[in-house]
mmCIF file of C-alpha atoms in Angstrom:
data_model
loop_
_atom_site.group_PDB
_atom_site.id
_atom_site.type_symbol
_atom_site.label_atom_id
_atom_site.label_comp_id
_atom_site.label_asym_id
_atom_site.label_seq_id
_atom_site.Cartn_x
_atom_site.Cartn_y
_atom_site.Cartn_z
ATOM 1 C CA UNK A 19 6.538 -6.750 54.994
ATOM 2 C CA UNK A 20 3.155 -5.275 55.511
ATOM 3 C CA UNK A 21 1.746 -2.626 57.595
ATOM 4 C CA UNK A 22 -1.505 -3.338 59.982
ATOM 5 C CA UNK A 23 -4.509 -4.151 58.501
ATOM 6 C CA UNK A 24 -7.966 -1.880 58.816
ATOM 7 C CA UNK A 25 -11.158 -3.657 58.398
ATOM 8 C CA UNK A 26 -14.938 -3.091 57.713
ATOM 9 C CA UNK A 27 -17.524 -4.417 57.590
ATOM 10 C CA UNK A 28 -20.096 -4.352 54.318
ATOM 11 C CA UNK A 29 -23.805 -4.829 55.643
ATOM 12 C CA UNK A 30 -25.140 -1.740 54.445
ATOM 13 C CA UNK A 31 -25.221 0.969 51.856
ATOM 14 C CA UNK A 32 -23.506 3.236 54.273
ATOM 15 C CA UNK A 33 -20.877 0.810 54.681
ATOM 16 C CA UNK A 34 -19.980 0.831 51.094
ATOM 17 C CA UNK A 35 -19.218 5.063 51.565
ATOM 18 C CA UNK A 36 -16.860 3.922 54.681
ATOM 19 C CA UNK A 37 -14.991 1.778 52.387
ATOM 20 C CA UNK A 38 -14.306 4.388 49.337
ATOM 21 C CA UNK A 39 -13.620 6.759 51.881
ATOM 22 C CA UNK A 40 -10.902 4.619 54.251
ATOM 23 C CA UNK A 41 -9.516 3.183 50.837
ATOM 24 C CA UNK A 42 -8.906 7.231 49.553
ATOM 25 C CA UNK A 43 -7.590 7.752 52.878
ATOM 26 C CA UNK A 44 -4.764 4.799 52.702
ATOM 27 C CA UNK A 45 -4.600 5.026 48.588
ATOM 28 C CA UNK A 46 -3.473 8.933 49.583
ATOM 29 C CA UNK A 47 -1.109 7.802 52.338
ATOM 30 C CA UNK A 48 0.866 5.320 50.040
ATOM 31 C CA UNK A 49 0.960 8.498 47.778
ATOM 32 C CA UNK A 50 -0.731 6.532 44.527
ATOM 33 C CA UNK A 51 -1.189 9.099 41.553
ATOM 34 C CA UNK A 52 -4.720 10.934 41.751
ATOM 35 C CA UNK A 53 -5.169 8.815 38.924
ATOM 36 C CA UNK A 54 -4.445 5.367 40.293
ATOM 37 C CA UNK A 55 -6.410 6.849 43.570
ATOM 38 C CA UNK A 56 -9.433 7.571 41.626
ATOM 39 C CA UNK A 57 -9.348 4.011 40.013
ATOM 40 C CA UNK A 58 -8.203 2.029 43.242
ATOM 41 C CA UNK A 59 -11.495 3.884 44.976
ATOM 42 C CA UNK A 60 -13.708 3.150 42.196
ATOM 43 C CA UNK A 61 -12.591 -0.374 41.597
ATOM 44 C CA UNK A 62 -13.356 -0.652 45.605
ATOM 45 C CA UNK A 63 -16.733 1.068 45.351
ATOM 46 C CA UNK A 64 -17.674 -1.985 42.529
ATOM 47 C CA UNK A 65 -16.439 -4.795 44.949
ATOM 48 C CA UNK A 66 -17.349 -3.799 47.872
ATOM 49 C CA UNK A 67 -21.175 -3.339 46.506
ATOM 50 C CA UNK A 68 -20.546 -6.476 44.622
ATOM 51 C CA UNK A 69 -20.116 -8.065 48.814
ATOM 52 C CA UNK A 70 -23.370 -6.237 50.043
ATOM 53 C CA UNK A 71 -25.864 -7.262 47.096
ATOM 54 C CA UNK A 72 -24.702 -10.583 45.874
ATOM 55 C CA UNK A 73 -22.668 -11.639 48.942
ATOM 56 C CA UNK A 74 -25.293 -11.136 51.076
ATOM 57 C CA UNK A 75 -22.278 -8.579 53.266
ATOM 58 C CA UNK A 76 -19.921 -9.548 54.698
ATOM 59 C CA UNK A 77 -15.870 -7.548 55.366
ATOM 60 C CA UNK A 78 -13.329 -5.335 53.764
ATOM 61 C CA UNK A 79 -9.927 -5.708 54.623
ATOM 62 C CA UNK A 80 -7.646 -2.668 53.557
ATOM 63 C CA UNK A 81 -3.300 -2.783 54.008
ATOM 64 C CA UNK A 82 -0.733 -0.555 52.677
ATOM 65 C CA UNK A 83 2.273 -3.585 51.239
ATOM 66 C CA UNK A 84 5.430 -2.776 50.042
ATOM 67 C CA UNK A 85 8.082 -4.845 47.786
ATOM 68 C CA UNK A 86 11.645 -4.456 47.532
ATOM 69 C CA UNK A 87 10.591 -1.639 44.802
ATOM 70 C CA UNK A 88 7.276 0.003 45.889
ATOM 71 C CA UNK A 89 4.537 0.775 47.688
ATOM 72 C CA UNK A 90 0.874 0.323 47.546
ATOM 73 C CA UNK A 91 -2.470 -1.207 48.701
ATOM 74 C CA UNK A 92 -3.742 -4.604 48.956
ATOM 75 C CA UNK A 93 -7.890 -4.675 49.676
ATOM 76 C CA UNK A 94 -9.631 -8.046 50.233
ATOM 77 C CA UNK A 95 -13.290 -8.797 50.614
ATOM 78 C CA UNK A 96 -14.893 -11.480 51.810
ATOM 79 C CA UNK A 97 -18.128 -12.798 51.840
ATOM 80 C CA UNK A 98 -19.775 -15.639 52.801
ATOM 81 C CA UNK A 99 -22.474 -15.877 50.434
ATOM 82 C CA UNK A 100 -23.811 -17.897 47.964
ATOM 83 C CA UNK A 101 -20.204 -17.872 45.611
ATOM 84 C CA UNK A 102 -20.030 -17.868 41.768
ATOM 85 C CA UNK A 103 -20.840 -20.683 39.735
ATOM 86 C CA UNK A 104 -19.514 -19.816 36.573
ATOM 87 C CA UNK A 105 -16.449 -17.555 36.839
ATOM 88 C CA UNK A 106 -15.384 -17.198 33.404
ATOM 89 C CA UNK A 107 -19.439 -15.972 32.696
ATOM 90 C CA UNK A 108 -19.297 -13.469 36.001
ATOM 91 C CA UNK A 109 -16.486 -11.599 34.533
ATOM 92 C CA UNK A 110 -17.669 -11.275 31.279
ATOM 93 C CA UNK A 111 -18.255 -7.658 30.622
ATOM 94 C CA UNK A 112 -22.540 -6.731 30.620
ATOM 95 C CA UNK A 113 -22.861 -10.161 32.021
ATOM 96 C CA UNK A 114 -25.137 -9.442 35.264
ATOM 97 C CA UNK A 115 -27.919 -11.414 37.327
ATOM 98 C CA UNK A 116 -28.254 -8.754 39.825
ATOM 99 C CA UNK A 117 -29.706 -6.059 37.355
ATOM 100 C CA UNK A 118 -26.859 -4.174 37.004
ATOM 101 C CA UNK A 119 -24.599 -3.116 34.362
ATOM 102 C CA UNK A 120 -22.890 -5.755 34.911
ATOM 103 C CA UNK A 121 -19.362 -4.145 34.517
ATOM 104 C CA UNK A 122 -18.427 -4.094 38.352
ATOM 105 C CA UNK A 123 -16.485 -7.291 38.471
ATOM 106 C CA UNK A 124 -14.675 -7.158 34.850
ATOM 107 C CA UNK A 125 -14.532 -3.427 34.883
ATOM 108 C CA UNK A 126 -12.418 -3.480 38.508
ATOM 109 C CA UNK A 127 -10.131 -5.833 37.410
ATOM 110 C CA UNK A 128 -8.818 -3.815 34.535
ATOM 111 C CA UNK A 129 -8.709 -0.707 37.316
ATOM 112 C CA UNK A 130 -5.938 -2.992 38.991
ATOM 113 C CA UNK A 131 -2.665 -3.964 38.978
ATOM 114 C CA UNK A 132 -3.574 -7.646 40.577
ATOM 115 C CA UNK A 133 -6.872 -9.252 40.933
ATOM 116 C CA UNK A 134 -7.505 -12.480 42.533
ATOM 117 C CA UNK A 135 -10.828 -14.317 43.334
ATOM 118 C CA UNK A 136 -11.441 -16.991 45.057
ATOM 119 C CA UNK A 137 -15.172 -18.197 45.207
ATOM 120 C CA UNK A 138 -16.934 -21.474 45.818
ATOM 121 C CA UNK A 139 -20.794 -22.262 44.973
ATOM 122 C CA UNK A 140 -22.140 -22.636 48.871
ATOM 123 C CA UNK A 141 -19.302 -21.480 50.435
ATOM 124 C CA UNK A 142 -18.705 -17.371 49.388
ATOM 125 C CA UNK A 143 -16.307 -15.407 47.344
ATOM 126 C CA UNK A 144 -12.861 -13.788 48.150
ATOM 127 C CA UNK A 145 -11.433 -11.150 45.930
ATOM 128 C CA UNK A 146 -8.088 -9.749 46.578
ATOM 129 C CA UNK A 147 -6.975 -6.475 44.411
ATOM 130 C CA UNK A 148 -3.479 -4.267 44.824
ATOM 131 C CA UNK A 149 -2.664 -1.270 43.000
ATOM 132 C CA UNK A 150 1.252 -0.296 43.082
ATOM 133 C CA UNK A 151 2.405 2.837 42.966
ATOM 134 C CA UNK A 152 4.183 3.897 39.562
ATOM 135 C CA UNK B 24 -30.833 9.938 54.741
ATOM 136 C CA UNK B 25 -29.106 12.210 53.267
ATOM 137 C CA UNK B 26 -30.320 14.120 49.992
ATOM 138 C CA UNK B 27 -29.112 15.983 47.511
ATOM 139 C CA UNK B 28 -30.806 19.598 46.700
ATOM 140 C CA UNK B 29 -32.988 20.103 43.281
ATOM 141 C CA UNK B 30 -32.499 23.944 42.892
ATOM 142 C CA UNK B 31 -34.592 25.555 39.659
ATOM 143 C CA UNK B 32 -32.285 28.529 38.220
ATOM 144 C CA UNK B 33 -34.473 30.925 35.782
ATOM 145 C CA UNK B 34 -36.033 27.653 33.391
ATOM 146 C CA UNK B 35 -33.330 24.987 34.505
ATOM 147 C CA UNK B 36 -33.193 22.486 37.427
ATOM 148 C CA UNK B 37 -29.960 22.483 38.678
ATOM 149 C CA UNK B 38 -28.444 19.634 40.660
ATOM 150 C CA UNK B 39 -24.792 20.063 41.980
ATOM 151 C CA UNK B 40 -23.691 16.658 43.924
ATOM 152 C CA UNK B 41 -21.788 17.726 47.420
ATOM 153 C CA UNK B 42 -21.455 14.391 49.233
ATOM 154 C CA UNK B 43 -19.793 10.871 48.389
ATOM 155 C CA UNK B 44 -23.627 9.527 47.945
ATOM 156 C CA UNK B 45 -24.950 6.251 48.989
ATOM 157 C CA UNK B 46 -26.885 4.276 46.508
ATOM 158 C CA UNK B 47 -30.386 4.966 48.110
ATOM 159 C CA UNK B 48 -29.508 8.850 47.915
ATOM 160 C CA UNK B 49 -28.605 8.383 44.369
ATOM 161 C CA UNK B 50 -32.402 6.898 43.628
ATOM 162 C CA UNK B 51 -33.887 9.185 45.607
ATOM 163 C CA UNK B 52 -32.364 11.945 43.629
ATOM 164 C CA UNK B 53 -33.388 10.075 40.498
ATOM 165 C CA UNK B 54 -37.165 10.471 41.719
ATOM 166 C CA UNK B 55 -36.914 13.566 43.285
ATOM 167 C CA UNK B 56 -35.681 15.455 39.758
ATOM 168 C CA UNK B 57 -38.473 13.649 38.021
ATOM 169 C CA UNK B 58 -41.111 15.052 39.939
ATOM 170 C CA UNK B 59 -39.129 18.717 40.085
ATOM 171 C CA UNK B 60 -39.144 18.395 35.982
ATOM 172 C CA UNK B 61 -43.034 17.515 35.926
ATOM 173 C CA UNK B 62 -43.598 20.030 38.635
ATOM 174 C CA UNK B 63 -41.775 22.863 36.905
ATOM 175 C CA UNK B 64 -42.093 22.202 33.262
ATOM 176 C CA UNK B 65 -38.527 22.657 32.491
ATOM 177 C CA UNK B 66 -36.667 21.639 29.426
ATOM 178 C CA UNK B 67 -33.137 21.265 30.750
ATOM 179 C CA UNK B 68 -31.458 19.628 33.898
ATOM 180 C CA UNK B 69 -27.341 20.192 34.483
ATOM 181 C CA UNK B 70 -25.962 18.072 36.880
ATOM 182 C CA UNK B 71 -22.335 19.527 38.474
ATOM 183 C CA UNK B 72 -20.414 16.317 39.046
ATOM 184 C CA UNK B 73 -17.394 18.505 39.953
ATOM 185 C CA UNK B 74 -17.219 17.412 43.847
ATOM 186 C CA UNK B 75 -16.909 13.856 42.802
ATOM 187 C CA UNK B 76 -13.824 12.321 43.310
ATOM 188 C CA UNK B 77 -15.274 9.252 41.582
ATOM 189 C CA UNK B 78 -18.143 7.739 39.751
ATOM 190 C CA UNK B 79 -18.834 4.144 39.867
ATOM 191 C CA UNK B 80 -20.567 2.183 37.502
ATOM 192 C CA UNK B 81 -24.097 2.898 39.845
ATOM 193 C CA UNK B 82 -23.711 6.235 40.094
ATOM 194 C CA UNK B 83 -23.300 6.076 35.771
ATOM 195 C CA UNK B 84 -26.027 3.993 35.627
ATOM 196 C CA UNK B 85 -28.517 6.464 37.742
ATOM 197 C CA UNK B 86 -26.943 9.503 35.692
ATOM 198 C CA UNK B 87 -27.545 7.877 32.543
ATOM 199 C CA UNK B 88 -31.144 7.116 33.901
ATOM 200 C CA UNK B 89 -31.749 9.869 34.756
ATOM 201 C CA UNK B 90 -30.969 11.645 31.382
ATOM 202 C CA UNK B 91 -33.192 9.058 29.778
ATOM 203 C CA UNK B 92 -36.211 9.864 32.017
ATOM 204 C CA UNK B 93 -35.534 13.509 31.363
ATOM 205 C CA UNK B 94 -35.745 12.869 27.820
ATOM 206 C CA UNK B 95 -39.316 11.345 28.088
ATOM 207 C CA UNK B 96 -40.241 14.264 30.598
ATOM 208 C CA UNK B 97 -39.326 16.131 27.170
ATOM 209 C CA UNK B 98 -36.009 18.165 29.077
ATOM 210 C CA UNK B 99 -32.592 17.757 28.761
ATOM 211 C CA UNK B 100 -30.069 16.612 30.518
ATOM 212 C CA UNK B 101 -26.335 17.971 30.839
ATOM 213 C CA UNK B 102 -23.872 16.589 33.074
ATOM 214 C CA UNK B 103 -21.110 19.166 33.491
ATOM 215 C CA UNK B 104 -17.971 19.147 35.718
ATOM 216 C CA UNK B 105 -16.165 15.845 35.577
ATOM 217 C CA UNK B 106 -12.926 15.441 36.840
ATOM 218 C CA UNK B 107 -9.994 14.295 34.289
ATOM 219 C CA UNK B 108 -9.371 11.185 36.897
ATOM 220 C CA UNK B 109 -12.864 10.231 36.939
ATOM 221 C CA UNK B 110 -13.286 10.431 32.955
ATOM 222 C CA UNK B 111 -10.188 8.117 32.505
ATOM 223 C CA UNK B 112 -11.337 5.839 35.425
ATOM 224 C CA UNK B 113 -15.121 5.764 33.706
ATOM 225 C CA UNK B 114 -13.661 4.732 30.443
ATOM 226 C CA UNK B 115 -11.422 1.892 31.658
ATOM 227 C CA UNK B 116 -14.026 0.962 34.124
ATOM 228 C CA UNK B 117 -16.267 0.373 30.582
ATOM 229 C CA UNK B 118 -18.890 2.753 30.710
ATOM 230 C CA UNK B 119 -18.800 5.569 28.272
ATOM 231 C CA UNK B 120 -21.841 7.063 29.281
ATOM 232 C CA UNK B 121 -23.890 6.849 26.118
ATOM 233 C CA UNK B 122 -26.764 9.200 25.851
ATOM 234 C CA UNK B 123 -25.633 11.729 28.138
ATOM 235 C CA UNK B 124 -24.784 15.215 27.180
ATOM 236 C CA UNK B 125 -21.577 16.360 28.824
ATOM 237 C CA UNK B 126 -19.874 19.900 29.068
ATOM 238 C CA UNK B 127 -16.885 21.259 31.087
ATOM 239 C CA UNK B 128 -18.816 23.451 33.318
ATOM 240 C CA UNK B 129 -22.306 24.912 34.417
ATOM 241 C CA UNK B 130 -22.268 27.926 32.153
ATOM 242 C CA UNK B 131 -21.033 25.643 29.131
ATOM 243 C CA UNK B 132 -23.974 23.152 29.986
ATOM 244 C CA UNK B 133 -26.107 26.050 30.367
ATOM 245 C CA UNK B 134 -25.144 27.475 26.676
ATOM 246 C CA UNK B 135 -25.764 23.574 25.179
ATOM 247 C CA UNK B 136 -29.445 23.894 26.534
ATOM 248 C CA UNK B 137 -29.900 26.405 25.181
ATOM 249 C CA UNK B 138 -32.372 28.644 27.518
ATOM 250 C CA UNK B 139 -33.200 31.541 26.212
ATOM 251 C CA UNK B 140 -35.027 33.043 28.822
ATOM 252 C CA UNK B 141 -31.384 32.881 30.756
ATOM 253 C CA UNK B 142 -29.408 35.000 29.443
ATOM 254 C CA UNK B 143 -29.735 37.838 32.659
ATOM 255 C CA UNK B 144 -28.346 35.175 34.673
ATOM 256 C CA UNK B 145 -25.155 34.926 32.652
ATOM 257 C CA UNK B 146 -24.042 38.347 33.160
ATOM 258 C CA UNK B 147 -24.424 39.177 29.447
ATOM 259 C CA UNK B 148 -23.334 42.574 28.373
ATOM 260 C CA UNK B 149 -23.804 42.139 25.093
ATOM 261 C CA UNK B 150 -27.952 41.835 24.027
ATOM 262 C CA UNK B 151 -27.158 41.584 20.180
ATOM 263 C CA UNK B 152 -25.671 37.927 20.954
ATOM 264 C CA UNK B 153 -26.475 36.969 24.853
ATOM 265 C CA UNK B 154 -26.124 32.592 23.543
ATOM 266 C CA UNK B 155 -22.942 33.576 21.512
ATOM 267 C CA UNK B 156 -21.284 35.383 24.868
ATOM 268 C CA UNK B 157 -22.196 32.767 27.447
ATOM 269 C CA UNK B 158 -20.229 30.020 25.404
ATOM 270 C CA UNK B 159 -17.287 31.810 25.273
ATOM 271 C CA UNK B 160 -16.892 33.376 28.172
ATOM 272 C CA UNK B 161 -14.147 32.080 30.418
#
């Protein structure tokens, strides 16, 4: 049982603010701990970066879900971009080939309460993340 | 674009960070204090993080560059201010921000430089121990 869904897109720098900023506004509304807010935004700043510079852009999806027990928020992005070739390697932590840190995929996984990627060489990458409320 | 102000306070640069910043205005800001420390010859930068609601692992990585440059620009760099949320988040996120001086607020990151020629603006009373009064004042 899910609420409607908000999208974005991710095509430029600027989109990567909207998306922190609509994810505080639902991560608020599902009344997440500051705490889990701060990491749900942050874990969304990483991804959705992660969609502009290696996925070439692409969209944000962001839902409040609910279980039988709680309630929280479910972000996907998509991309259609070049994939990952060696999954295991991309999530290593300080593994990069963008010259970055290279903490945005591993570190926003442990920010999470689920994290699920889906990625093909050629044909993009989909990562789906929910944090529930406590 | 939008950018974030360079202010210089007595012999500091002051930076306090208002808006949720996009990368560019993060790199601009990285440039624009590097030519404010040449310009101005100062030997210590504080950096008020206290409006951010989060810091990702760019805006860690320009902080922590920024501190670096600094350091060859022979000033110092303070970043004062973070929010309890954002230090746990930084942590678990995996960046521990090495090589960055932190304190809990602008008049404690003030005290850590160590200006001397400051001690007017921190409303000291006492002139036997001006340093010694600005760290513990509330």
């Amino acid at each position: 049982m899910n609420d409607e869904s908000q999208r974005l897109p991710v095509d430029t720098d600027r989109d990567v603010v909207r998306v922190r900023q609509l994810v505080r506004t639902v991560a608020v509304a599902v009344k997440l701990s500051l705490v889990d807010q701060t990491k749900i935004v942050t874990a969304a700043s990483e991804l959705a970066r992660n969609t502009l510079v290696y996925g070439g852009g692409g969209e944000v999806e962001v839902t409040r879900v609910h279980n039988e027990r709680r309630a929280g928020i479910r972000i996907v992005f998509a991309d259609q971009g070049p994939g990952i070739v060696d999954l295991d390697l991309a999530l290593t932590d300080g593994y990069t080939t963008g010259g970055g840190l290279g903490l945005g995929l591993s570190g926003a996984r442990r920010l999470v309460d689920e994290f699920d990627i889906d990625t093909e060489a050629g044909k993009g990458t989909t990562i789906t993340i929910v944090k529930w409320c406590r | 674009m939008e950018r974030v102000p360079v202010l210089k306070i007595g012999d500091i640069l002051l930076v306090s960070i208002q808006i949720d910043m996009e990368d560019q205005v993060a790199l601009q800001l990285q440039e624009d204090l590097a030519d404010k420390i040449v310009a101005t010859g100062t030997h210590g930068v504080i950096i008020d993080i206290s409006a951010l609601d989060i810091v990702d692992s760019f805006v860690g990585r320009t902080l922590a560059t920024i501190a670096s440059v600094s350091r060859v620009l022979d000033a110092e760099t303070v970043v004062v201010g973070m929010r309890p949320a954002v230090a746990i988040t930084l942590v678990e996120l995996g960046l521990s921000l090495p090589g960055i001086r932190t304190a809990l607020n602008v008049e404690l990151g003030i005290a850590m430089i160590g200006t001397r020629d400051l001690s007017g603006l921190l409303d000291d009373e006492d002139e036997d121990e001006p340093d010694q009064a600005a760290v513990t004042a509330p």
